[in-house]
Amino acid sequence: MTPPLQPSSPMARWEHFPHGADIGLRGFGATPEEAFEQAARALTAAVTSARVAARVAVDVRCEAPDLELLLVEWLNSLIYEMAVRRMLFAAFSVRIDGARLEGTLFGEPVDVARHAPASEPKGATYTALKVARDDAGVWSAACVVDV
Amino acid sequence: MDLERLTRIDQAAWRIEPRGAMRVPGVIYADENLIRAMDDKVFEQTVNVASLPGIVQACYVMPDAHWGYGFPIGGVAAFDPAHGGVVSAGGVGFDVSCGVRTILTGVESKEVVRRQERIADSLESQIPAGVGSKGKIALEPGEMEAMLEGGARWAVAQGWGEPDDLERIEENGRMAGARPDFVSDRAKQRQREEMGTLGSGNHYLEVQAVAEILDPATAEAFGLREGEVVITIHCGSRGLGHQIAGEFAKEMVVAAESLGIELPDRELACAPIDSEIGQRYLGAMRAAVNCALANREILSHHARRVFRHYFPGANLPLLYDVSHNTCKVETHRVGGRKRRLFVHRKGATRAFGPGHESLPEALRPHGQPVLIGGSMGTESYVLVGEAGAETRSFSSACHGAGRAMSRHAALRRWSGRQIVDDLAAQGVLIRSPSSRGVAEEAPDAYKDVTAVVMAAEKAGLARRVARLRPLICIKG
């Protein structure tokens, strides 16, 4: 199935940044939603370098009193679904309404031989946690994930 | 870390003098080289922990310390509930009760080397490891509660362990005060199929040869003989502990203001020990400790089956099982008087000296085994707790080598394939589903574990008993 996603804006991208023992993720986008989606892609990329197919959809919801804590909750929801369903996710759709987030994850079951997953994320943390909009209007969403 | 910011106490101890909001000093145990190599974040985090309500005596920092979450990894801090003391989810860490156990085998290393490939392959097939792996046991709801209450005792009663192990495990295999009813359904769901799994990252199961005996009398009492093989497991409370840590960190951060706690860093999420949240966290965290103890017992059961297949009749007793991510209630003498304290050890090993009442009879005259994992392919150590550690660090010592380089940097520098080949040429077989995972865990991405244990010894926390060299390493 092809996920019914909005086309990405030119600002959409993600990156990893180094942290002592773990790994930092940062997503960029035209909106907080897009930055959150890109941060989720960075999380998958921390686990596998292989291509992941967007075959199965999983809905998640979470809430938190501010946008930064909401990013941690979003990534922790993703980590939870990865662990319980033994899946990896390739594409994401996020809707934020105040303190609430509704998201859809698109992915496939882990295939150890093909995905050769490197590390299992334990949880998103409050370290280097920042959700902000820069002067050019680009949103970024970042934190360190404990692996 | 800049030495100018510290006061030197002696050759192995340094002090951060109390200033600003600090209620107690920081004390770092390390040699000059280790201090210089330490991240400035360790300094900042030590200052923050020393500022928390109810902290007693000092915030101690072990020689393998590095940048952690709120607490430095390698941090030890004790809190007194009678003085507003707190319990911190960050001070215990994401992997609640992550720890190490070592099993003696009595088998000569040359006997293992003769069958090294086959034993490595068997262990790889029998030990579920890495992302996507499942345990061989799926827990139904009633069993989940029993496991969270019973820890390793539950595993033994189910036939996934050996009764003689129990006295060689902290808390005799079962942490009292666990409250499975304070553990969320999501945490339980995450654990349902993960019992007896190794996980990934820096977790491992190693077959190691005793390469050198450094303290013959203690080694004899521990059953460690040069040339013989031991099995060491490094693992924690798996998804259940991770889920509990994340959920309570959020709850404590959100509640901090209403509890009158000013957090210098959200990662220091904590709550008064006597608060409703504090008590709920302690009950859930203790259940996670039991999960870790049960998990290591089941992993040992799988490893023992493999070993007995190759060495029928082998006696495989547990030397010791000790956690390095915990908060425990202990009585310590402070200023000449005994006090009941909540001791957080985040990346630090409890290290009771000789005579401690909690040690089994055979170990009591010598002290507690302190199991130190090095990096994959290098070496590990067995130490023994020193009596002086009681006043120096609330009886705590280091826990491992500690990373010297990020995963990111390690990936850019090394290929997993090359590391596996190089180690095989040195007689160490690595089995892992992920070549990238191996690169991230490259031996040289870690500090020199020998420098770390020497610093712990010089500081009088624990002394070296034996050095172990890996033969087989199973990684997630």
Coordinates of C-alpha atoms in Angstrom, one line a residue:
Chain A
M1 CA 0.0 0.0 0.0
T2 CA 1.1 3.6 -0.6
P3 CA 0.8 5.8 2.4
P4 CA -1.6 8.7 1.9
L5 CA 1.0 11.3 2.8
Q6 CA 1.2 15.0 2.0
P7 CA 4.1 15.7 -0.3
S8 CA 7.2 16.8 1.7
S9 CA 8.1 20.5 1.8
P10 CA 11.6 21.5 0.5
M11 CA 12.5 22.0 4.2
A12 CA 11.9 18.4 5.1
R13 CA 15.1 16.5 6.1
W14 CA 16.7 14.8 9.1
E15 CA 20.1 14.3 10.6
H16 CA 21.9 12.5 13.4
F17 CA 24.1 14.3 15.8
P18 CA 26.7 12.7 18.2
H19 CA 26.1 12.1 21.9
G20 CA 28.5 10.4 24.3
A21 CA 27.0 6.9 24.5
D22 CA 23.8 7.2 22.4
I23 CA 22.5 9.0 19.4
G24 CA 20.9 12.4 18.7
L25 CA 18.1 12.9 16.2
R26 CA 16.9 16.1 14.5
G27 CA 14.1 16.5 12.1
F28 CA 13.4 19.7 10.0
G29 CA 10.2 20.8 8.3
A30 CA 7.9 23.6 7.3
T31 CA 5.7 22.8 10.3
P32 CA 6.1 21.2 13.7
E33 CA 4.2 18.2 12.3
E34 CA 6.7 17.8 9.4
A35 CA 9.7 18.2 11.8
F36 CA 8.2 15.5 14.0
E37 CA 7.7 13.2 11.0
Q38 CA 11.4 13.7 10.0
A39 CA 12.6 13.1 13.5
A40 CA 10.8 9.7 13.4
R41 CA 12.6 9.0 10.1
A42 CA 15.9 9.7 11.9
L43 CA 14.9 7.3 14.6
T44 CA 14.4 4.5 12.0
A45 CA 17.7 5.4 10.4
A46 CA 19.4 5.0 13.8
V47 CA 18.2 1.3 13.8
T48 CA 18.8 0.3 10.2
S49 CA 20.5 1.5 7.1
A50 CA 18.4 -0.8 4.9
R51 CA 15.3 0.2 3.0
V52 CA 12.1 -0.3 5.0
A53 CA 8.8 -0.8 3.1
A54 CA 5.7 1.2 4.1
R55 CA 3.2 -1.7 3.9
V56 CA 1.3 -1.7 7.2
A57 CA -0.3 1.3 8.9
V58 CA -0.4 1.7 12.7
D59 CA -2.2 4.6 14.4
V60 CA -0.8 6.1 17.6
R61 CA -1.9 9.0 19.8
C62 CA -0.2 10.8 22.7
E63 CA -0.3 14.0 24.7
A64 CA 2.0 16.3 26.7
P65 CA 1.7 19.8 28.1
D66 CA 4.2 21.4 25.7
L67 CA 5.6 20.8 22.2
E68 CA 9.0 19.5 23.4
L69 CA 7.5 17.0 25.8
L70 CA 5.2 16.0 23.0
L71 CA 8.1 15.2 20.7
V72 CA 9.5 12.8 23.4
E73 CA 6.0 11.2 23.7
W74 CA 5.7 10.8 20.0
L75 CA 9.1 9.1 19.6
N76 CA 8.4 6.9 22.7
S77 CA 5.1 5.9 21.0
L78 CA 7.1 4.9 17.9
I79 CA 9.6 3.0 20.0
Y80 CA 6.7 1.2 21.8
E81 CA 5.1 0.1 18.5
M82 CA 8.5 -1.0 17.1
A83 CA 9.1 -3.1 20.2
V84 CA 5.6 -4.7 20.7
R85 CA 4.9 -5.3 17.0
R86 CA 8.5 -6.1 16.1
M87 CA 8.2 -3.7 13.2
L88 CA 10.3 -1.0 11.5
F89 CA 8.6 2.1 10.1
A90 CA 9.5 4.1 7.0
A91 CA 6.9 6.8 6.7
F92 CA 4.9 8.9 9.1
S93 CA 2.0 11.2 9.2
V94 CA 1.5 13.6 12.2
R95 CA -1.4 15.9 13.2
I96 CA -1.0 18.1 16.3
D97 CA -3.9 19.8 18.0
G98 CA -2.7 21.7 21.1
A99 CA -1.4 19.2 23.6
R100 CA -2.5 16.2 21.5
L101 CA -0.8 14.3 18.7
E102 CA -2.4 11.8 16.4
G103 CA 0.0 10.0 14.1
T104 CA 0.2 7.1 11.6
L105 CA 3.2 4.9 11.2
F106 CA 3.8 3.0 8.0
G107 CA 6.1 0.1 8.0
E108 CA 6.8 -3.7 7.9
P109 CA 7.8 -6.5 10.3
V110 CA 11.5 -6.6 11.1
D111 CA 13.4 -9.0 8.8
V112 CA 16.7 -9.5 10.7
A113 CA 18.6 -10.7 7.6
R114 CA 17.5 -7.9 5.4
H115 CA 17.3 -5.0 7.9
A116 CA 20.3 -6.1 10.1
P117 CA 19.1 -3.8 12.8
A118 CA 22.0 -2.2 14.6
S119 CA 20.5 -1.1 17.9
E120 CA 17.3 -1.2 19.8
P121 CA 16.1 2.2 21.0
K122 CA 15.2 2.1 24.8
G123 CA 13.6 5.5 25.0
A124 CA 13.6 9.2 23.8
T125 CA 15.2 11.5 26.4
Y126 CA 15.0 15.2 27.5
T127 CA 18.7 15.6 26.6
A128 CA 19.3 18.2 23.8
L129 CA 15.5 18.3 23.6
K130 CA 14.5 21.3 21.5
V131 CA 11.5 22.1 19.2
A132 CA 11.9 25.5 17.6
R133 CA 11.4 27.6 14.5
D134 CA 14.4 29.5 13.1
D135 CA 14.4 32.9 11.5
A136 CA 13.9 31.4 8.0
G137 CA 10.7 29.7 9.2
V138 CA 12.2 26.2 9.4
W139 CA 11.0 24.1 12.3
S140 CA 13.4 21.6 14.0
A141 CA 12.6 18.9 16.5
A142 CA 15.6 17.3 18.2
C143 CA 16.5 15.0 21.2
V144 CA 18.9 12.2 22.2
V145 CA 17.6 8.6 22.1
D146 CA 19.0 6.1 24.6
V147 CA 20.0 3.0 22.7
Chain B
M1 CA 37.3 18.3 32.2
D2 CA 39.5 21.1 33.4
L3 CA 41.6 20.1 36.4
E4 CA 41.7 23.7 37.6
R5 CA 38.0 23.5 38.5
L6 CA 38.7 20.7 41.0
T7 CA 40.5 20.4 44.3
R8 CA 42.8 17.4 44.5
I9 CA 42.2 15.3 47.6
D10 CA 44.8 12.6 46.8
Q11 CA 46.3 10.7 43.8
A12 CA 42.9 9.2 43.0
A13 CA 40.2 11.6 44.3
W14 CA 39.1 15.1 43.3
R15 CA 36.6 17.4 44.8
I16 CA 34.1 19.9 43.3
E17 CA 33.7 22.4 46.1
P18 CA 30.1 23.3 47.0
R19 CA 29.0 26.5 45.4
G20 CA 25.7 28.1 44.3
A21 CA 22.8 25.7 44.8
M22 CA 25.0 22.7 45.7
R23 CA 24.1 21.2 49.0
V24 CA 27.1 18.9 49.2
P25 CA 30.4 18.6 47.3
G26 CA 31.1 16.4 44.3
V27 CA 33.8 13.8 44.6
I28 CA 35.3 12.3 41.5
Y29 CA 37.5 9.1 41.7
A30 CA 39.9 8.9 38.8
D31 CA 43.5 9.5 37.7
E32 CA 44.6 12.6 36.0
N33 CA 44.3 11.2 32.5
L34 CA 40.8 9.9 33.0
I35 CA 39.7 13.3 34.5
R36 CA 41.2 15.2 31.5
A37 CA 39.3 12.9 29.1
M38 CA 36.0 13.3 31.0
D39 CA 33.3 15.3 29.3
D40 CA 32.6 18.8 30.9
K41 CA 29.0 17.6 31.1
V42 CA 30.0 15.2 33.9
F43 CA 31.1 18.3 35.9
E44 CA 27.8 20.0 35.2
Q45 CA 25.7 17.0 35.9
T46 CA 27.6 16.3 39.2
V47 CA 26.9 19.9 40.3
N48 CA 23.2 19.5 39.4
V49 CA 22.8 16.2 41.4
A50 CA 24.6 17.7 44.4
S51 CA 21.9 20.4 44.4
L52 CA 19.0 18.0 44.7
P53 CA 16.9 18.1 47.9
G54 CA 17.9 15.7 50.7
I55 CA 21.3 14.6 49.2
V56 CA 23.6 13.2 51.8
Q57 CA 27.4 13.6 52.1
A58 CA 28.4 14.0 48.4
C59 CA 27.6 13.2 44.8
Y60 CA 30.2 10.6 44.0
V61 CA 31.5 10.0 40.5
M62 CA 33.3 6.8 39.4
P63 CA 36.4 6.6 37.1
D64 CA 34.4 5.4 34.1
A65 CA 32.0 8.4 34.2
H66 CA 30.5 9.9 31.1
W67 CA 27.7 12.2 30.0
G68 CA 24.4 10.7 31.1
Y69 CA 20.8 11.7 31.6
G70 CA 20.5 14.1 34.5
F71 CA 22.9 12.0 36.5
P72 CA 26.3 11.3 35.1
I73 CA 26.7 7.7 34.1
G74 CA 29.0 6.5 36.9
G75 CA 27.1 8.7 39.5
V76 CA 26.3 7.7 43.0
A77 CA 24.0 9.7 45.2
A78 CA 22.2 8.9 48.5
F79 CA 19.1 10.7 49.7
D80 CA 17.4 10.8 53.1
P81 CA 13.6 10.8 53.1
A82 CA 13.7 12.5 56.6
H83 CA 15.3 15.5 55.0
G84 CA 13.1 15.9 52.0
G85 CA 15.2 13.4 49.9
V86 CA 14.1 12.5 46.4
V87 CA 14.0 9.5 44.2
S88 CA 14.9 10.1 40.5
A89 CA 13.9 8.1 37.5
G90 CA 16.9 9.6 35.7
G91 CA 19.2 8.6 38.6
V92 CA 18.3 5.0 38.0
G93 CA 18.3 5.2 34.2
F94 CA 16.4 3.8 31.3
D95 CA 17.6 0.3 31.7
V96 CA 16.4 -0.4 35.3
S97 CA 18.7 -2.9 37.0
C98 CA 21.0 -3.4 34.1
G99 CA 23.7 -5.5 35.5
V100 CA 26.3 -8.3 35.1
R101 CA 26.5 -11.9 36.2
T102 CA 29.3 -14.3 35.9
I103 CA 29.0 -18.1 35.9
L104 CA 31.9 -20.4 36.7
T105 CA 32.3 -23.5 34.4
G106 CA 35.4 -25.3 35.6
V107 CA 36.1 -26.0 31.9
E108 CA 39.7 -25.4 30.6
S109 CA 39.9 -22.8 27.9
K110 CA 41.7 -25.1 25.5
E111 CA 38.6 -27.4 25.7
V112 CA 36.4 -24.5 24.6
V113 CA 38.9 -23.3 21.9
R114 CA 38.8 -26.8 20.3
R115 CA 35.0 -26.4 19.8
Q116 CA 34.9 -22.6 19.7
E117 CA 33.0 -22.2 16.4
R118 CA 30.4 -24.8 17.3
I119 CA 29.8 -23.3 20.8
A120 CA 29.6 -19.8 19.3
D121 CA 27.0 -21.0 16.7
S122 CA 25.0 -22.8 19.4
L123 CA 24.9 -19.8 21.7
E124 CA 23.9 -17.6 18.8
S125 CA 21.0 -19.8 18.0
Q126 CA 19.9 -20.3 21.6
I127 CA 20.2 -16.7 23.0
P128 CA 17.6 -14.4 21.5
A129 CA 19.4 -11.1 20.8
G130 CA 18.9 -7.9 18.9
V131 CA 15.9 -6.0 17.4
G132 CA 13.0 -8.2 16.4
S133 CA 14.0 -11.2 18.5
K134 CA 11.5 -12.9 20.7
G135 CA 11.9 -14.9 24.0
K136 CA 11.1 -18.5 24.2
I137 CA 8.5 -17.7 26.9
A138 CA 5.4 -15.6 26.4
L139 CA 4.0 -14.4 29.8
E140 CA 0.2 -14.5 30.4
P141 CA -1.2 -11.8 32.7
G142 CA -1.0 -13.8 36.0
E143 CA 2.5 -15.0 35.2
M144 CA 3.6 -11.4 34.5
E145 CA 2.6 -10.3 38.0
A146 CA 4.3 -13.4 39.6
M147 CA 7.5 -12.6 37.7
L148 CA 7.4 -9.0 38.7
E149 CA 7.0 -10.0 42.4
G150 CA 9.3 -13.0 42.4
G151 CA 12.4 -12.0 40.2
A152 CA 15.0 -14.8 39.8
R153 CA 13.1 -16.9 42.5
W154 CA 10.2 -17.0 40.1
A155 CA 12.4 -18.1 37.2
V156 CA 13.9 -20.8 39.4
A157 CA 10.5 -22.0 40.5
Q158 CA 9.5 -22.2 36.8
G159 CA 12.5 -24.5 36.1
W160 CA 14.4 -21.7 34.2
G161 CA 17.2 -21.5 36.8
E162 CA 19.0 -23.1 39.6
P163 CA 18.2 -22.8 43.3
D164 CA 21.8 -22.4 44.4
D165 CA 22.0 -19.2 42.3
L166 CA 19.7 -17.3 44.6
E167 CA 22.1 -16.5 47.4
R168 CA 24.6 -15.2 44.8
I169 CA 22.2 -12.6 43.5
E170 CA 21.6 -9.2 45.1
E171 CA 18.6 -9.3 47.4
N172 CA 18.7 -13.1 47.2
G173 CA 17.1 -13.0 43.8
R174 CA 14.0 -11.1 44.7
M175 CA 13.7 -7.4 45.4
A176 CA 11.2 -6.8 48.2
G177 CA 8.6 -4.0 47.9
A178 CA 7.8 -4.6 44.2
R179 CA 4.4 -3.3 43.1
P180 CA 3.3 -4.9 39.8
D181 CA 0.1 -2.9 40.2
F182 CA 2.1 0.3 39.7
V183 CA 3.5 -1.0 36.4
S184 CA 1.5 0.2 33.4
D185 CA -0.2 -2.2 31.0
R186 CA 2.0 -0.8 28.2
A187 CA 5.2 -1.7 30.1
K188 CA 3.8 -5.2 30.7
Q189 CA 2.8 -5.6 27.1
R190 CA 6.3 -4.6 26.0
Q191 CA 7.8 -7.3 28.2
R192 CA 5.3 -10.1 27.3
E193 CA 7.6 -11.8 24.8
E194 CA 10.9 -10.5 25.9
M195 CA 11.8 -12.7 28.9
G196 CA 15.2 -14.3 28.3
T197 CA 16.3 -11.9 25.6
L198 CA 19.6 -10.1 25.5
G199 CA 18.7 -6.9 23.8
S200 CA 21.2 -4.9 21.9
G201 CA 23.6 -1.9 22.3
N202 CA 26.3 -2.7 24.8
H203 CA 24.6 -5.8 26.1
Y204 CA 26.3 -9.1 25.6
L205 CA 26.9 -12.7 26.6
E206 CA 30.6 -13.6 26.6
V207 CA 32.5 -16.8 27.1
Q208 CA 35.7 -15.6 28.8
A209 CA 39.0 -17.2 29.9
V210 CA 40.5 -16.3 33.2
A211 CA 43.7 -14.7 31.8
E212 CA 45.4 -13.6 35.0
I213 CA 44.9 -13.9 38.7
L214 CA 45.8 -10.7 40.6
D215 CA 44.7 -11.7 44.1
P216 CA 45.2 -15.5 44.6
A217 CA 43.5 -15.8 48.0
T218 CA 40.3 -14.0 46.9
A219 CA 40.3 -15.7 43.5
E220 CA 40.4 -19.1 45.2
A221 CA 37.4 -18.1 47.4
F222 CA 35.6 -16.9 44.3
G223 CA 36.4 -20.2 42.4
L224 CA 38.4 -18.4 39.7
R225 CA 41.3 -20.4 38.3
E226 CA 43.7 -19.2 35.6
G227 CA 43.0 -21.0 32.3
E228 CA 39.4 -21.9 33.1
V229 CA 36.4 -20.4 31.4
V230 CA 33.5 -18.3 32.8
I231 CA 30.3 -17.1 31.2
T232 CA 29.4 -13.5 31.7
I233 CA 26.0 -11.8 30.9
H234 CA 25.4 -8.1 30.7
C235 CA 21.7 -7.2 30.3
G236 CA 18.8 -5.5 32.1
S237 CA 15.1 -5.3 32.5
R238 CA 14.4 -5.0 28.7
G239 CA 11.3 -3.2 27.4
L240 CA 9.5 -3.2 30.7
G241 CA 12.2 -1.2 32.4
H242 CA 12.6 1.2 29.5
Q243 CA 8.8 1.8 29.4
I244 CA 8.6 2.4 33.2
A245 CA 11.6 4.9 33.1
G246 CA 10.0 6.9 30.2
E247 CA 6.6 7.1 31.8
F248 CA 7.8 8.1 35.2
A249 CA 10.3 10.6 33.9
K250 CA 7.4 12.4 32.1
E251 CA 5.2 12.2 35.2
M252 CA 7.9 13.6 37.5
V253 CA 8.8 16.4 35.1
V254 CA 5.2 17.5 34.8
A255 CA 4.6 17.2 38.5
A256 CA 7.9 18.9 39.6
E257 CA 6.5 22.4 40.0
S258 CA 3.5 21.3 42.1
L259 CA 5.9 19.3 44.3
G260 CA 8.0 22.4 44.8
I261 CA 11.1 21.0 43.0
E262 CA 13.1 23.2 40.8
L263 CA 14.8 21.1 38.1
P264 CA 18.0 22.5 36.7
D265 CA 17.6 19.9 33.9
R266 CA 14.4 18.1 32.9
E267 CA 16.4 14.9 32.8
L268 CA 16.8 15.1 36.6
A269 CA 13.1 14.3 36.9
C270 CA 12.6 13.4 40.5
A271 CA 10.0 13.4 43.3
P272 CA 10.2 13.3 47.1
I273 CA 10.6 9.7 48.3
D274 CA 7.6 10.1 50.6
S275 CA 5.4 11.6 47.8
E276 CA 2.7 9.6 46.1
I277 CA 4.6 9.6 42.8
G278 CA 7.8 8.8 44.6
Q279 CA 6.3 5.7 46.2
R280 CA 4.6 4.6 43.0
Y281 CA 7.9 4.9 41.1
L282 CA 9.8 2.9 43.8
G283 CA 7.2 0.1 43.6
A284 CA 7.3 0.0 39.8
M285 CA 11.1 0.3 39.7
R286 CA 11.5 -2.6 42.1
A287 CA 9.2 -4.7 39.9
A288 CA 11.6 -3.8 37.0
V289 CA 14.5 -4.9 39.2
N290 CA 12.8 -8.3 39.6
C291 CA 12.3 -8.4 35.8
A292 CA 16.0 -7.9 35.2
L293 CA 16.9 -10.6 37.8
A294 CA 14.5 -13.1 36.2
N295 CA 15.8 -12.2 32.7
R296 CA 19.4 -12.8 33.6
E297 CA 18.4 -16.1 35.3
I298 CA 16.6 -17.3 32.2
L299 CA 19.5 -16.2 29.9
S300 CA 21.8 -18.2 32.1
H301 CA 19.5 -21.2 31.8
H302 CA 19.8 -21.1 28.0
A303 CA 23.6 -20.7 28.2
R304 CA 23.9 -23.5 30.6
R305 CA 22.0 -25.9 28.3
V306 CA 24.4 -25.1 25.5
F307 CA 27.4 -25.6 27.8
R308 CA 26.2 -28.9 29.2
H309 CA 25.6 -30.1 25.7
Y310 CA 29.3 -29.7 24.9
F311 CA 30.5 -30.5 28.5
P312 CA 28.1 -33.0 30.0
G313 CA 28.0 -33.0 33.8
A314 CA 29.7 -29.6 34.0
N315 CA 28.9 -27.9 37.3
L316 CA 28.0 -24.3 36.4
P317 CA 27.6 -22.3 39.6
L318 CA 26.9 -18.6 39.7
L319 CA 29.8 -16.5 41.0
Y320 CA 27.6 -13.4 41.5
D321 CA 24.9 -11.2 39.9
V322 CA 25.0 -7.4 40.5
S323 CA 23.1 -4.5 39.0
H324 CA 24.6 -1.1 38.2
N325 CA 21.4 0.9 37.5
T326 CA 19.4 1.0 40.8
C327 CA 18.0 2.8 43.7
K328 CA 18.2 0.8 46.9
V329 CA 17.5 1.3 50.6
E330 CA 20.7 0.8 52.5
T331 CA 22.0 1.7 56.0
H332 CA 25.2 3.7 55.9
R333 CA 27.2 5.4 58.6
V334 CA 27.3 9.1 58.0
G335 CA 29.0 11.5 60.5
G336 CA 29.2 8.6 63.1
R337 CA 25.5 7.7 62.9
K338 CA 23.7 5.1 61.0
R339 CA 21.2 6.4 58.5
R340 CA 18.6 4.7 56.2
L341 CA 19.3 6.1 52.7
F342 CA 18.0 5.7 49.2
V343 CA 21.2 5.1 47.3
H344 CA 21.1 5.7 43.5
R345 CA 23.7 4.0 41.4
K346 CA 23.6 5.0 37.8
G347 CA 26.3 3.1 36.0
A348 CA 28.0 2.2 39.3
T349 CA 28.3 -1.2 41.0
R350 CA 27.5 -1.8 44.6
A351 CA 30.8 -3.0 46.2
F352 CA 30.3 -4.2 49.8
G353 CA 33.5 -4.9 51.6
P354 CA 34.4 -8.0 53.8
G355 CA 32.0 -8.8 56.6
H356 CA 28.9 -7.3 55.1
E357 CA 25.8 -9.1 56.4
S358 CA 24.1 -9.3 53.0
L359 CA 26.8 -11.4 51.5
P360 CA 26.5 -15.2 51.5
E361 CA 28.7 -17.1 54.0
A362 CA 31.3 -18.2 51.4
L363 CA 31.9 -14.7 50.2
R364 CA 31.5 -12.8 53.5
P365 CA 35.1 -13.0 54.7
H366 CA 36.3 -11.6 51.4
G367 CA 33.8 -9.0 50.1
Q368 CA 31.4 -8.8 47.3
P369 CA 32.5 -9.7 43.7
V370 CA 32.3 -6.5 41.5
L371 CA 31.9 -7.5 37.9
I372 CA 33.4 -5.1 35.4
G373 CA 32.6 -5.5 31.7
G374 CA 35.2 -4.1 29.3
S375 CA 34.6 -3.5 25.6
M376 CA 33.9 -6.3 23.1
G377 CA 37.1 -8.1 22.3
T378 CA 39.3 -6.5 25.0
E379 CA 39.1 -7.6 28.6
S380 CA 36.9 -7.6 31.7
Y381 CA 37.7 -7.8 35.4
V382 CA 36.4 -9.3 38.5
L383 CA 37.1 -7.0 41.5
V384 CA 36.2 -7.3 45.2
G385 CA 34.7 -4.6 47.3
E386 CA 36.9 -2.9 49.8
A387 CA 35.8 -2.1 53.4
G388 CA 36.9 1.6 52.9
A389 CA 34.4 2.1 50.1
E390 CA 31.7 2.4 52.7
T391 CA 32.9 5.9 53.7
R392 CA 34.3 6.8 50.3
S393 CA 31.3 6.0 48.0
F394 CA 28.5 4.4 50.0
S395 CA 30.2 1.1 48.9
S396 CA 30.2 1.7 45.2
A397 CA 32.7 1.2 42.4
C398 CA 32.9 1.6 38.6
H399 CA 30.8 -0.5 36.2
G400 CA 32.6 -0.8 32.9
A401 CA 35.0 0.9 30.5
G402 CA 32.7 3.7 29.6
R403 CA 32.5 5.1 26.0
A404 CA 35.3 7.3 24.7
M405 CA 33.6 8.0 21.4
S406 CA 30.0 8.4 20.1
R407 CA 28.3 5.7 18.0
H408 CA 28.2 8.2 15.2
A409 CA 32.0 8.6 15.3
A410 CA 32.6 4.9 15.6
L411 CA 30.4 4.2 12.6
R412 CA 32.4 6.6 10.5
R413 CA 35.7 5.0 11.5
W414 CA 35.2 1.3 11.5
S415 CA 33.4 -1.4 9.5
G416 CA 31.7 -4.2 11.5
R417 CA 33.0 -6.9 9.1
Q418 CA 36.6 -5.8 9.6
I419 CA 36.2 -5.8 13.4
V420 CA 34.8 -9.3 13.3
D421 CA 37.7 -10.5 11.1
D422 CA 40.4 -8.8 13.2
L423 CA 39.0 -10.2 16.4
A424 CA 38.7 -13.7 14.9
A425 CA 42.4 -13.5 14.0
Q426 CA 43.0 -12.7 17.7
G427 CA 40.9 -15.7 18.8
V428 CA 37.7 -13.9 19.7
L429 CA 34.6 -15.0 17.9
I430 CA 31.8 -12.3 17.6
R431 CA 28.3 -13.4 16.7
S432 CA 25.8 -10.6 16.0
P433 CA 22.9 -10.1 13.5
S434 CA 24.2 -6.6 12.8
S435 CA 27.5 -5.6 11.3
R436 CA 26.7 -2.0 11.9
G437 CA 25.9 -2.8 15.6
V438 CA 29.4 -4.3 15.8
A439 CA 31.0 -1.2 14.4
E440 CA 29.1 1.0 16.9
E441 CA 30.5 -1.2 19.7
A442 CA 34.1 -1.2 18.3
P443 CA 36.6 -2.0 21.1
D444 CA 38.4 1.3 20.5
A445 CA 35.2 3.3 21.0
Y446 CA 35.6 2.6 24.7
K447 CA 38.0 3.8 27.3
D448 CA 40.8 1.5 28.5
V449 CA 39.1 -0.6 31.1
T450 CA 42.4 -1.4 32.8
A451 CA 42.9 2.4 33.5
V452 CA 39.4 2.5 35.0
V453 CA 39.8 -0.5 37.3
M454 CA 43.3 0.7 38.4
A455 CA 41.8 4.1 39.3
A456 CA 39.0 2.3 41.4
E457 CA 41.7 0.3 43.1
K458 CA 43.9 3.3 43.9
A459 CA 40.9 5.1 45.2
G460 CA 40.2 2.2 47.6
L461 CA 36.8 1.3 46.2
A462 CA 37.5 -2.2 45.0
R463 CA 40.6 -4.2 44.1
R464 CA 41.4 -6.4 41.2
V465 CA 41.0 -10.2 41.6
A466 CA 41.2 -11.5 38.1
R467 CA 41.4 -10.4 34.5
L468 CA 39.2 -12.1 31.9
R469 CA 39.8 -12.4 28.2
P470 CA 36.9 -13.0 25.8
L471 CA 36.7 -16.1 23.6
I472 CA 33.2 -15.8 22.3
C473 CA 30.9 -12.7 22.3
I474 CA 27.2 -12.8 21.5
K475 CA 25.8 -9.4 20.8
G476 CA 22.4 -8.1 19.8

